[in-house]
Coordinates of C-alpha atoms and ligand atoms in Angstrom, one line a residue:
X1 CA 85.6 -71.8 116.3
X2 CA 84.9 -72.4 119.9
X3 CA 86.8 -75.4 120.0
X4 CA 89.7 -73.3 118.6
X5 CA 89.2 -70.8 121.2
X6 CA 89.6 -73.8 123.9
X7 CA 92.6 -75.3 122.3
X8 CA 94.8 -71.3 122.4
X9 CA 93.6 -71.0 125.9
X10 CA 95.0 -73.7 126.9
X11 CA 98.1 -73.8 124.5
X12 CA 98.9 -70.3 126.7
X13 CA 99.0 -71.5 130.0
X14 CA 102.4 -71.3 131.3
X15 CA 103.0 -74.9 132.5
X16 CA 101.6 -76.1 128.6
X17 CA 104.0 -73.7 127.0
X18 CA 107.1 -75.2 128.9
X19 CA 106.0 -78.6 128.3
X20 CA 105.9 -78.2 124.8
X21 CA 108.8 -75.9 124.3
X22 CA 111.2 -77.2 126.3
X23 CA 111.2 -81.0 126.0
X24 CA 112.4 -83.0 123.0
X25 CA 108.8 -84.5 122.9
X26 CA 107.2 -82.8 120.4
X27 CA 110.3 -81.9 118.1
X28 CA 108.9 -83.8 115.5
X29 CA 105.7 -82.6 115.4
X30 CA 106.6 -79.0 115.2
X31 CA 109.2 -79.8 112.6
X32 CA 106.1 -80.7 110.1
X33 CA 105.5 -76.9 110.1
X34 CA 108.6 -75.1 111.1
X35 CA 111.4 -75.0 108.3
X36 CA 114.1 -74.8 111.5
X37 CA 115.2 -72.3 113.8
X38 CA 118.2 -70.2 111.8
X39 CA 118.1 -68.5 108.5
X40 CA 119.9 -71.1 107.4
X41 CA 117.3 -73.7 107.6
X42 CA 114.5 -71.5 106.0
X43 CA 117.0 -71.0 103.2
X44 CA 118.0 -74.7 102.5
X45 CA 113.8 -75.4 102.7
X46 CA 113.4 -72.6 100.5
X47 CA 115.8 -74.0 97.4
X48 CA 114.2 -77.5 98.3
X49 CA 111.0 -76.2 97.1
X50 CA 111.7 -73.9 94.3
X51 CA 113.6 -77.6 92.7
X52 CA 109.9 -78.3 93.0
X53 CA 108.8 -75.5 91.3
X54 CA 107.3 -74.1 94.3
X55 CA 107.6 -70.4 95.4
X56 CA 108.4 -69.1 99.1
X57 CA 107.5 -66.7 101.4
X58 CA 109.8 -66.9 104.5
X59 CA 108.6 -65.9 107.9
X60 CA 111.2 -65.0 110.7
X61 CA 108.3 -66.2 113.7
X62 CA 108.1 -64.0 116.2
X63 CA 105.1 -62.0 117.8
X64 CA 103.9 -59.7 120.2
X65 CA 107.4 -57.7 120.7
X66 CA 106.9 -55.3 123.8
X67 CA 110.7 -53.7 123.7
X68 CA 112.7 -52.0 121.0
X69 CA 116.0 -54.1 121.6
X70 CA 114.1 -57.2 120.3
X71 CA 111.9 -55.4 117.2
X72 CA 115.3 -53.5 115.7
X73 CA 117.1 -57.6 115.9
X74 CA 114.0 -58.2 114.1
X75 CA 114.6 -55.6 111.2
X76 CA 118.2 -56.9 111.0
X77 CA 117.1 -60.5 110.7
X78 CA 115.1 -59.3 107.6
X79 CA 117.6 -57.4 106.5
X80 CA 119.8 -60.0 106.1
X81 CA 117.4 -62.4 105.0
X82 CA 116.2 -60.3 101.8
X83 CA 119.9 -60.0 99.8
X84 CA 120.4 -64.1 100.8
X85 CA 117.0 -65.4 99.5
X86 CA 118.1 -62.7 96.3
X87 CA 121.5 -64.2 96.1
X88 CA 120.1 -67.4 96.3
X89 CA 118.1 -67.3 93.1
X90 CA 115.1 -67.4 94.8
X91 CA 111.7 -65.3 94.5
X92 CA 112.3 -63.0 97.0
X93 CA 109.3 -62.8 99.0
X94 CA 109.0 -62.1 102.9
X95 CA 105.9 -62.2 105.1
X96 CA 106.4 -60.0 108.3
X97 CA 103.8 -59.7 111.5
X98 CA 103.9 -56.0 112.8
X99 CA 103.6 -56.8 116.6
X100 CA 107.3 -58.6 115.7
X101 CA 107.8 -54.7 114.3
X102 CA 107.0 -52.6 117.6
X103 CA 102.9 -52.1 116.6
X104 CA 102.5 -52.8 120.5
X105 CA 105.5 -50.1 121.4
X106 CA 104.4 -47.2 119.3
X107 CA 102.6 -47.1 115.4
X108 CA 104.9 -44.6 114.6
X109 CA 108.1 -46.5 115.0
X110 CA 106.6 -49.7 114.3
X111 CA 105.9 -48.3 110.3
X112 CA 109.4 -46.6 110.4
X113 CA 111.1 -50.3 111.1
X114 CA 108.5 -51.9 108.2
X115 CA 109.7 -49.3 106.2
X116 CA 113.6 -50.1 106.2
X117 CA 112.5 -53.8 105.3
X118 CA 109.7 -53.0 102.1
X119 CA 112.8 -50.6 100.7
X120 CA 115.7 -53.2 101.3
X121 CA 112.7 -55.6 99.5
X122 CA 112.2 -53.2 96.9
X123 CA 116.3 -52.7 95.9
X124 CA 116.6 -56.5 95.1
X125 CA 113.0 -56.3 93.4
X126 CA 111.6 -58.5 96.1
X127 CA 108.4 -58.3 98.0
X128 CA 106.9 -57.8 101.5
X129 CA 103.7 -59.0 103.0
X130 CA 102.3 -58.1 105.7
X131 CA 100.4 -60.8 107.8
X132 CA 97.0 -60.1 109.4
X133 CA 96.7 -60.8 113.4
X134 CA 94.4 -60.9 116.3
X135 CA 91.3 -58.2 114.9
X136 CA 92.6 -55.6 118.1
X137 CA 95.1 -55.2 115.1
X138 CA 93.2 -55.1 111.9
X139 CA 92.7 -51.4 111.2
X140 CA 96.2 -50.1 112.7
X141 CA 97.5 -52.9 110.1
X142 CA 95.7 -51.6 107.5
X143 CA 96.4 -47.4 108.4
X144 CA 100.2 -49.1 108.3
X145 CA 99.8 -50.6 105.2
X146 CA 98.4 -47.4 103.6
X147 CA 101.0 -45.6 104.9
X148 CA 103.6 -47.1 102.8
X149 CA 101.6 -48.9 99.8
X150 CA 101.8 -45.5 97.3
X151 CA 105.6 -45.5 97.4
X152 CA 106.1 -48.7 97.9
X153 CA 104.5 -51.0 95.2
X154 CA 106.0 -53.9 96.9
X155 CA 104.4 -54.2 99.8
X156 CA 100.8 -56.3 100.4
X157 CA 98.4 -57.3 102.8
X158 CA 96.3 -60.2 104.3
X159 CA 92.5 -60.4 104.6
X160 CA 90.7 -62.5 106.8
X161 CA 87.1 -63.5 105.3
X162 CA 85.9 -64.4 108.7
X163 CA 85.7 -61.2 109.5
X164 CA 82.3 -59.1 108.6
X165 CA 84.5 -55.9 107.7
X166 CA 86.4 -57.7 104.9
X167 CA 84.0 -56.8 102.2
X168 CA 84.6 -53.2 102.6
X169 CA 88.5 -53.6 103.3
X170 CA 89.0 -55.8 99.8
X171 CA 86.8 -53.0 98.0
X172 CA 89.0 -50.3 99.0
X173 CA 92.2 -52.4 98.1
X174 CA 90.9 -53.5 95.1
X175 CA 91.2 -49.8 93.9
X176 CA 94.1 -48.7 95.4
X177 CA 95.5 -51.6 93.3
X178 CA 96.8 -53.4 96.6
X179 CA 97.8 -57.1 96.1
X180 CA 96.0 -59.0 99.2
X181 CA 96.3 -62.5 100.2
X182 CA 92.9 -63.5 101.3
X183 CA 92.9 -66.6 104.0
X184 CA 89.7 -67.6 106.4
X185 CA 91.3 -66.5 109.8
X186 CA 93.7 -68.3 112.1
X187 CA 92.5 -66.7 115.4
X188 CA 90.3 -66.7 118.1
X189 CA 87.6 -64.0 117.2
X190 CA 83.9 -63.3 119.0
X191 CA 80.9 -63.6 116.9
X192 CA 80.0 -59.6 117.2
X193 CA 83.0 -59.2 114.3
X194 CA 83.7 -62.7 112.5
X195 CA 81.2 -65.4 111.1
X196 CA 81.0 -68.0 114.2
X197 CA 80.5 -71.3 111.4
X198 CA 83.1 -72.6 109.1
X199 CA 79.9 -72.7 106.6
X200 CA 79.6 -69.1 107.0
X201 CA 83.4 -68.6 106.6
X202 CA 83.9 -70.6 103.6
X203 CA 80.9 -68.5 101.9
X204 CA 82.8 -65.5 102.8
X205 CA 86.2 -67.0 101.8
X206 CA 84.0 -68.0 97.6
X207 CA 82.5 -64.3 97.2
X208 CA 85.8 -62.8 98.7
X209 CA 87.8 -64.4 96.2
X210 CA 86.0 -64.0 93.5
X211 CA 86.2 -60.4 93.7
X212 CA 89.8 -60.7 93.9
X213 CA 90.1 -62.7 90.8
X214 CA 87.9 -60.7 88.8
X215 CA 89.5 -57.0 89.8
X216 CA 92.3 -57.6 92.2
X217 CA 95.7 -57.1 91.6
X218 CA 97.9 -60.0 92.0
X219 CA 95.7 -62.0 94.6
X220 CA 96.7 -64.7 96.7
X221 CA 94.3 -67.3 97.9
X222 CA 95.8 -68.8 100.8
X223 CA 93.9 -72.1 101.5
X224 CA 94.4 -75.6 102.0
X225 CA 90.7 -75.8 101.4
X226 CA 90.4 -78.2 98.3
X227 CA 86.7 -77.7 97.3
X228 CA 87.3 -73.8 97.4
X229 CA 90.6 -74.6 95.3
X230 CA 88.6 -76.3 92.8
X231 CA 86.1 -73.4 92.7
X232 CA 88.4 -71.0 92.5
X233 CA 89.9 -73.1 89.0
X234 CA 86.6 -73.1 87.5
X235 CA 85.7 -69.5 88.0
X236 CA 89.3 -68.7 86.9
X237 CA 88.6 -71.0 84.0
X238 CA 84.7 -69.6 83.0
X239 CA 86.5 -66.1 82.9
X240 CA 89.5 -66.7 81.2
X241 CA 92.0 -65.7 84.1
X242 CA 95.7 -66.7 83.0
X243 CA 96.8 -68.8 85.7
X244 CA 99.7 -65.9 86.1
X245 CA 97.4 -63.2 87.6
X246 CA 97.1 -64.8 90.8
X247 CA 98.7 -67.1 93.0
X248 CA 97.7 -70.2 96.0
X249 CA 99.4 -70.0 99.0
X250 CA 99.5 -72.5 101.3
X251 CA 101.5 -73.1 104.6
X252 CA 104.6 -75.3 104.6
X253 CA 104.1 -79.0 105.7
X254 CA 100.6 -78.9 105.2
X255 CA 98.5 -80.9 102.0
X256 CA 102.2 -80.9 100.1
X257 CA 100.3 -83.5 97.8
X258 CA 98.1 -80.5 96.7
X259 CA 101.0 -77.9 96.6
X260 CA 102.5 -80.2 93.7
X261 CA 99.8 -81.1 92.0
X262 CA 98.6 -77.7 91.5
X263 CA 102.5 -76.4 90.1
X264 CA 101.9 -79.3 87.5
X265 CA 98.7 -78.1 86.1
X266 CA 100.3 -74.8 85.1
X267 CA 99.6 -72.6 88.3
X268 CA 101.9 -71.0 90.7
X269 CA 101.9 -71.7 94.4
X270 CA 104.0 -70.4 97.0
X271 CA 105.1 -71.6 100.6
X272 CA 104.9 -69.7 103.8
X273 CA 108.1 -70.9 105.0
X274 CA 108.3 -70.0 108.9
X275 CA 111.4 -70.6 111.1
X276 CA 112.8 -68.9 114.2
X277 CA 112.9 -69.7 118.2
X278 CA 109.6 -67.8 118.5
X279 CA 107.9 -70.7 116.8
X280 CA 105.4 -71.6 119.8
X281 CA 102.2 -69.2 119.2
X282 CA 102.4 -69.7 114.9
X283 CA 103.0 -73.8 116.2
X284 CA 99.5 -73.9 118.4
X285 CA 97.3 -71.8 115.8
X286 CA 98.4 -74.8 113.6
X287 CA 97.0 -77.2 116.3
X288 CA 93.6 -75.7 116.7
X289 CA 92.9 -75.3 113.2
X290 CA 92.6 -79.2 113.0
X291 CA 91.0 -81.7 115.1
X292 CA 93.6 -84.6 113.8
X293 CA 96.6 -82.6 114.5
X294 CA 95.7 -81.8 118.7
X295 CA 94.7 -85.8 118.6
X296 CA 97.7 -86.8 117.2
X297 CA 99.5 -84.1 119.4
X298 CA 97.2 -85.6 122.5
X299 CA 98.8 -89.7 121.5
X300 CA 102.0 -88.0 121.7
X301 CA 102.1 -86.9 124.9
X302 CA 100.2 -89.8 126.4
X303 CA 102.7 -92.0 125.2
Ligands
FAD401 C1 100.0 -68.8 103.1 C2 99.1 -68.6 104.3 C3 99.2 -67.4 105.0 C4 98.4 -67.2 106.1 N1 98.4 -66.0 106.7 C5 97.5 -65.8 107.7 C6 97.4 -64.5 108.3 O1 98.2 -63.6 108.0 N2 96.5 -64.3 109.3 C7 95.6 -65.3 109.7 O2 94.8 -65.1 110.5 N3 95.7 -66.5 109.1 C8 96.6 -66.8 108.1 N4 96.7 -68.0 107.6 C9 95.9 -69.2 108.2 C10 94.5 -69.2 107.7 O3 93.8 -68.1 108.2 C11 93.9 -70.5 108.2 O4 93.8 -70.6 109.6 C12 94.5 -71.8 107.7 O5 95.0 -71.7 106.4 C13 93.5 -73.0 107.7 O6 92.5 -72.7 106.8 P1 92.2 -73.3 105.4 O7 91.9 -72.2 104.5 O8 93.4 -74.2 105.0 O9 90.9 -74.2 105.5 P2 90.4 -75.3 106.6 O10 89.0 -75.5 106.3 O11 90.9 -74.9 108.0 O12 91.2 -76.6 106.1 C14 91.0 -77.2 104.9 C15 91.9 -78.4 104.8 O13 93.3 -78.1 104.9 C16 94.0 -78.9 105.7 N5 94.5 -78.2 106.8 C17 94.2 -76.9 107.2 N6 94.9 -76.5 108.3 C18 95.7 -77.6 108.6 C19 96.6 -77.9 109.6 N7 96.9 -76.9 110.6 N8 97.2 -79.0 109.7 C20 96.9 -80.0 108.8 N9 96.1 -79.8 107.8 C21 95.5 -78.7 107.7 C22 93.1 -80.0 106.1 O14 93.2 -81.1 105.1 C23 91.7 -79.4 106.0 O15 90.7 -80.3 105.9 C24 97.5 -68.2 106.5 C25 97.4 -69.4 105.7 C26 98.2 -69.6 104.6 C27 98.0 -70.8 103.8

């Protein structure tokens, strides 16, 4: 965790950021785990994976929006995202951040733009999740969420088991019947909120889950983690959980080995497809979640 903290730090500074972003350097590194940078790009990705049998969640990248001109070309990107992926055959699922939505310009509007896309999601029967961010964000995500989850059965959440509050936040979901996707934590959190050691994390991550499986609604266990994956089939298996009453997530470009071989033993697993220009902050969480990905990065720019 403290190397991850280092790695974002430094991934922030100005003169790192325009390295990165503006060379051709790193173009192929990013492409591993961006679909592209148009609509167009997560949609051709998209169809490449449902030929696999794989499911999608696509993820216009963007975060942090501080003015209403950029969060409303937002909304409109989704809104013309949902009736394509529909019209494309596809299993019309969107992942959203709500600091892309306006959470930093007001709550208020932020819900009122999340709103237009969960009801343009629910009129082609698709499905919105909402993504969980930095923990300043947690319970306004959550007071959002809540806001909208009665009317609109389409719409779910993400927990991070990191967090110490997560026991209490899956608890209440679990009975308002909310589907969550559970994942360990992609940011940078102190130890007075989130488990400092990935042992402690990935403890959190097992009992977490298992609640999900056994009383959730429609969980999602967003992992690349394959001994957690392989727990998670045995406890499904011991309690006779159809593989239909839950889903893996995992992110696109990463263990793509595991993504198939889990669609061929009967369960479903769906994609976070990202793309966008904003692809930078999504691109360096990637980084510092793996040691071999910032050495690899680290060759790269030596060379
Ligand atoms: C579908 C999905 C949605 C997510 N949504 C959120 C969210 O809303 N909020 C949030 O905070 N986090 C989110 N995350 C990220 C998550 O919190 C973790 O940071 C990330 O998934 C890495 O943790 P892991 O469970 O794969 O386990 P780890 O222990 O980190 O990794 C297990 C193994 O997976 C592989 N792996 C993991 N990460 C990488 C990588 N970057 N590059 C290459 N290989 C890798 C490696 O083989 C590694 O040994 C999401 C993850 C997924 C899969």
């Amino acid at each position: 965790m403290f190397s991850r903290a280092i790695v974002l730090k430094v991934a922030a500074l100005p003169p790192v950021r325009r390295l990165i972003t503006q060379g051709r350097l790193f173009r192929k590194l990013v492409d591993r785990f961006v679909a592209g940078e148009t609509l167009q790009d997560a949609l051709r990705v998209a169809q490449q994976l449902q030929a696999k049998g794989l499911k999608v969640s696509i993820d216009y990248l963007g975060e942090s929006v501080r003015d209403r001109q950029t969060a409303q070309a937002v909304v409109e990107e989704y809104l013309r995202a949902i009736p394509q992926l529909a019209e494309a055959g596809l299993d019309t699922q969107v992942s959203v951040k709500l600091t892309q939505l306006g959470l930093d310009i007001e709550q208020e509007y932020c819900l009122r733009n999340l709103e237009c896309i969960v009801r343009r999601a629910q009129e082609v029967g698709g499905f919105v999740r909402i993504d969980m961010e930095g923990s300043a964000y947690t319970q306004r995500t959550l007071d959002i969420f809540a806001a909208l989850h009665e009317r609109y059965p389409n719409l779910g959440v993400v927990i991070q088991a990191y967090l110490y509050r997560s026991d209490e936040d899956v608890e209440r979901l679990i009975r308002c019947r909310a589907s969550v996707r559970l994942c360990k934590g992609a940011y940078a959190e102190p130890a007075s909120i989130a488990y400092p050691k990935r042992s402690q994390v990935n403890a959190a991550y097992r009992r977490l889950m298992q609640r999900l499986l056994l009383d959730g609604y429609a969980p999602a266990l967003a992992t690349h983690d394959e001994s957690i994956i392989r727990d998670a089939i045995a406890f499904v298996r011991s309690h006779q959980i159809p593989p239909q009453r839950f889903e893996f997530e995992m992110l696109y470009g990463i263990r793509r080995d595991l993504q198939e071989r889990l669609v061929s033993q009967g369960y479903q697993m769906r994609v976070y497809v990202p793309y966008g220009e904003a692809w930078y902050p999504y691109f360096t969480r990637r980084l510092a979640e793996r040691p071999a990905n910032l050495l690899f990065f680290l060759r790269h720019l030596l060379r």
